[in-house]
Coordinates of N, CA and C in Angstrom, one line a residue:
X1033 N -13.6 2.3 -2.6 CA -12.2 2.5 -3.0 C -12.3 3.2 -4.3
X1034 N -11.3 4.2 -4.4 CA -11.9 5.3 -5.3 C -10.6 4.6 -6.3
X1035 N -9.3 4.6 -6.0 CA -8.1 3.7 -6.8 C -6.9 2.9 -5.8
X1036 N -6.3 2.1 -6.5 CA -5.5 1.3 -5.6 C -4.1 1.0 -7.0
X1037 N -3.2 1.2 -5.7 CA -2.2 0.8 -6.3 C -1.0 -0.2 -5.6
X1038 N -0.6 -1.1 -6.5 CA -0.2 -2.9 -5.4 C 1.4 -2.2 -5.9
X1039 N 2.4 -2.8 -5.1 CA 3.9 -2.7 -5.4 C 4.5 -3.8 -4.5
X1040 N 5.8 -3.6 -4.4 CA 6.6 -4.8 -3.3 C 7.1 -3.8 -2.0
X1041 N 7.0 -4.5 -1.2 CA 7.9 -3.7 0.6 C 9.3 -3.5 0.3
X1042 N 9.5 -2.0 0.3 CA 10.6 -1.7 0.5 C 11.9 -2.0 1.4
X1043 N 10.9 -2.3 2.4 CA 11.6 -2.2 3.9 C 12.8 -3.3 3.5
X1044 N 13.9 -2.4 4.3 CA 15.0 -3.7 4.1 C 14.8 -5.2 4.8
X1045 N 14.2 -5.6 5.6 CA 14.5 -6.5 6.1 C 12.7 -7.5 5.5
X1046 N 12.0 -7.3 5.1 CA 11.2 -7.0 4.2 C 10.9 -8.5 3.2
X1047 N 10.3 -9.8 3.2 CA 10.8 -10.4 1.8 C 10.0 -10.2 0.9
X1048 N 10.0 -11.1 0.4 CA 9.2 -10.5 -1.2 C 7.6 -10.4 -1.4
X1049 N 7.2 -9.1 -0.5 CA 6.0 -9.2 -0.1 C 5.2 -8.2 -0.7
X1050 N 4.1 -8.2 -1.0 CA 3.5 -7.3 -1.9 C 2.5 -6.2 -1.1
X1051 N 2.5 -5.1 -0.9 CA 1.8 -3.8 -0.1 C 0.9 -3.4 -1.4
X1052 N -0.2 -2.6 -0.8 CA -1.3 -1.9 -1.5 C -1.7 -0.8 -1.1
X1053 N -1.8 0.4 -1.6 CA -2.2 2.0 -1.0 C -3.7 1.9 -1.6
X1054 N -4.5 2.5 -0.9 CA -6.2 2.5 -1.7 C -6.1 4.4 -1.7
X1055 N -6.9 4.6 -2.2 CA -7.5 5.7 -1.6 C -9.2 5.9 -1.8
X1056 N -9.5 6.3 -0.3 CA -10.8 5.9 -0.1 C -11.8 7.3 -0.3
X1057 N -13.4 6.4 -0.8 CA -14.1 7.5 -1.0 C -15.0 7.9 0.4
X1058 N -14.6 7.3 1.9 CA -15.3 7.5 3.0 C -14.6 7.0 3.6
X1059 N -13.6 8.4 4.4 CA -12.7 7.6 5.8 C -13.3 7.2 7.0
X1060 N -14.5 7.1 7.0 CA -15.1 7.1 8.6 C -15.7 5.3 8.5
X1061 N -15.3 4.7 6.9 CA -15.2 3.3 7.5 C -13.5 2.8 7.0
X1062 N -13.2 3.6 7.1 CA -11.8 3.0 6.9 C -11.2 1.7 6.9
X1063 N -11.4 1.2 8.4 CA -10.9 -0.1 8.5 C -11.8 -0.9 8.4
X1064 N -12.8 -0.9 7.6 CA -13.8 -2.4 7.3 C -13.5 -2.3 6.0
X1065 N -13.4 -1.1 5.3 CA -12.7 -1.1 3.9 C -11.5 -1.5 3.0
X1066 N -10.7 -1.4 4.0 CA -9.5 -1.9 3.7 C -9.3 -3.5 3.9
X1067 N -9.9 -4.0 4.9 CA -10.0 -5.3 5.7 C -10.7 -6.0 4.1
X1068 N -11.5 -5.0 4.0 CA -12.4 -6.1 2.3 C -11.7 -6.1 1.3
X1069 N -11.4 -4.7 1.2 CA -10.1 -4.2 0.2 C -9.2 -5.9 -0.1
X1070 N -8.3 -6.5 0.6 CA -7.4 -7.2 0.9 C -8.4 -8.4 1.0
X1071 N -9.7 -8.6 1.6 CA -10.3 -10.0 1.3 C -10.7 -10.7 -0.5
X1072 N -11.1 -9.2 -0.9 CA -11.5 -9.3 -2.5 C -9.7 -10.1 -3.3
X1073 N -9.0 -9.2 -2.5 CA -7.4 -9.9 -3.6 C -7.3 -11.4 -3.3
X1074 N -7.6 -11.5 -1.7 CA -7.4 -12.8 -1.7 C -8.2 -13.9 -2.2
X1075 N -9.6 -13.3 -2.4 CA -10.4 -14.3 -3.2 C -10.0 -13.9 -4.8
X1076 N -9.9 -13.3 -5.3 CA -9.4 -13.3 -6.6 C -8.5 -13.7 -7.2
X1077 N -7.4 -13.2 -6.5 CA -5.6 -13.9 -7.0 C -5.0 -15.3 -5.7
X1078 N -6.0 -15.0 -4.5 CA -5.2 -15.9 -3.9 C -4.3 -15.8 -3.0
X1079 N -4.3 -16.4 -1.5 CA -3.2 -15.9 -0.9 C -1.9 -15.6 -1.0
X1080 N -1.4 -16.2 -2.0 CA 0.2 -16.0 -2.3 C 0.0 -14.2 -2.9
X1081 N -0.7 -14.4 -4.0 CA -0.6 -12.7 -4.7 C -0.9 -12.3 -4.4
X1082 N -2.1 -12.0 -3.4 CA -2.7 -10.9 -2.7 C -1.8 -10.0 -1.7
X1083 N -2.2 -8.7 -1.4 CA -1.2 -8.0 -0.8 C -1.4 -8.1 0.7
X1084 N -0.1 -8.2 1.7 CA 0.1 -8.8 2.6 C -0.9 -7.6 3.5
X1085 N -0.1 -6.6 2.7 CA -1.4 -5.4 3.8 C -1.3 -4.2 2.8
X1086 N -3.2 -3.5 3.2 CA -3.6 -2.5 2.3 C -3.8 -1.3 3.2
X1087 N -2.9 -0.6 3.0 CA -3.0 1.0 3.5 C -4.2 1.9 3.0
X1088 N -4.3 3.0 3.9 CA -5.3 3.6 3.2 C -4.1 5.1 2.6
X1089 N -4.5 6.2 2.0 CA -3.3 6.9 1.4 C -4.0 8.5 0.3
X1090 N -4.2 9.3 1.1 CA -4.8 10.7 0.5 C -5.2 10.4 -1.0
X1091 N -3.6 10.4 -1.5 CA -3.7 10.4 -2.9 C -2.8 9.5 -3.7
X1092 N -3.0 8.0 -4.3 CA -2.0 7.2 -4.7 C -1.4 8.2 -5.6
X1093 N 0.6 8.3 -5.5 CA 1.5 9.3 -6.6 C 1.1 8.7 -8.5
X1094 N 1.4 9.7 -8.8 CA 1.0 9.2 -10.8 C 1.9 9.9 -11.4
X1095 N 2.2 9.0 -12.2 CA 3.3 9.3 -13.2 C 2.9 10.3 -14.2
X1096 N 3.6 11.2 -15.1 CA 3.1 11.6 -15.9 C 2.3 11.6 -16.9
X1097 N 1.7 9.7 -17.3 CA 0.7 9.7 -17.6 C -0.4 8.8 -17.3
X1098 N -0.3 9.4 -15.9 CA -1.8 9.1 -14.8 C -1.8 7.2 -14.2
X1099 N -0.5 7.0 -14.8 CA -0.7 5.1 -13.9 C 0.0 5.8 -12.7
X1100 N -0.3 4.5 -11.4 CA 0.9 4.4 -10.1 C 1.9 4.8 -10.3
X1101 N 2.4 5.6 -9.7 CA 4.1 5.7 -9.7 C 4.7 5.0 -8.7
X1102 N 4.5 3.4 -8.8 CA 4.7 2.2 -7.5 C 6.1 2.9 -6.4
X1103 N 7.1 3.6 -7.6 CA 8.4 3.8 -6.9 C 8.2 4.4 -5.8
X1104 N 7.3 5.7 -6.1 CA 6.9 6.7 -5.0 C 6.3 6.1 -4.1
X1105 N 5.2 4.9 -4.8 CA 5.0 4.8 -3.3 C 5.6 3.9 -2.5
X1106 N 6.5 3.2 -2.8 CA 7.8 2.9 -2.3 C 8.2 3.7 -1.2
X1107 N 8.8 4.7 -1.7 CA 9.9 5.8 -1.0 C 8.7 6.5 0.0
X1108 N 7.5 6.5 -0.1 CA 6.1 6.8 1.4 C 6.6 5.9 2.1
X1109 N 6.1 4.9 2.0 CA 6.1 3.8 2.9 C 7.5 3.9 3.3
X1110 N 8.3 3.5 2.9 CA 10.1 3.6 3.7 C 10.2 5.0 4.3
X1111 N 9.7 6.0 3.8 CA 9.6 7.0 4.7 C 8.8 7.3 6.2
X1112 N 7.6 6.9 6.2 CA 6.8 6.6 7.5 C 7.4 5.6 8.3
X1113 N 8.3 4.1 7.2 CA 8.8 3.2 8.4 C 9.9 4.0 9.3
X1114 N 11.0 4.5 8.0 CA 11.8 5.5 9.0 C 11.9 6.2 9.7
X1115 N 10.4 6.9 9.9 CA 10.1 7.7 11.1 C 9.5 7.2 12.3
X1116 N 9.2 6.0 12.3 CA 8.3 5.5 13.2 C 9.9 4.3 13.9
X1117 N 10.7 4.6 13.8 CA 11.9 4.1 14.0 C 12.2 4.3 15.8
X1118 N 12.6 3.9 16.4 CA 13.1 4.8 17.5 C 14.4 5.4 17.5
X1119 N 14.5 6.7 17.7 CA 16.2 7.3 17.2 C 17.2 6.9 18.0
X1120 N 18.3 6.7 18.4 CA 19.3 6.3 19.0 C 20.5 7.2 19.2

C-alpha cells in the first residue's frame, strides 16, 4: 500500500459507515492486499472503526497541501455507485 485514505459512505441510503481508497504499489495482488489492508484496521482500531470496505484507487485526490481530499473521494465513490445504477 503505497497511501490510503479513510472517509464516511456517501451513498444515501448508506449509515454511518466508514470506506477506505488504497492505492497500491502491485495490482496483480490486489485482492489479498486490500483483504489485509482492512484486517490490519481491524486489528488496530477495531471492528467498529475500521473501514467497512477498502477500495483499491489509481490515485487517492490531494488537497492543495498534499492530505486526502476525503470530499473528492466522496463524490468517486457516489459517482461509480451512480453509474452502476440500473437506468429507468
Amino acid at each position: 500500500v503505497r497511501a490510503a485514505a479513510c472517509f464516511k459512505n456517501p451513498k444515501p441510503e448508506a449509515a454511518d459507515e466508514l470506506l477506505a481508497f488504497v492505492e497500491l504499489e502491485d495490482l496483480s495482488q490486489a485482492a489479498t492486499c486490500l483483504e489485509e489492508a482492512r484486517a490490519v484496521c481491524v486489528k488496530q482500531l477495531g471492528f467498529a472503526f475500521a473501514p467497512r470496505r477498502v477500495r483499491a484507487i489509481n490515485k487517492i485526490p490531494r488537497n492543495e497541501k498534499g492530505t486526502p481530499a476525503r470530499h473528492i473521494c466522496q463524490e468517486v465513490l457516489l459517482e461509480r455507485y451512480l453509474d452502476s445504477k440500473p437506468k429507468v
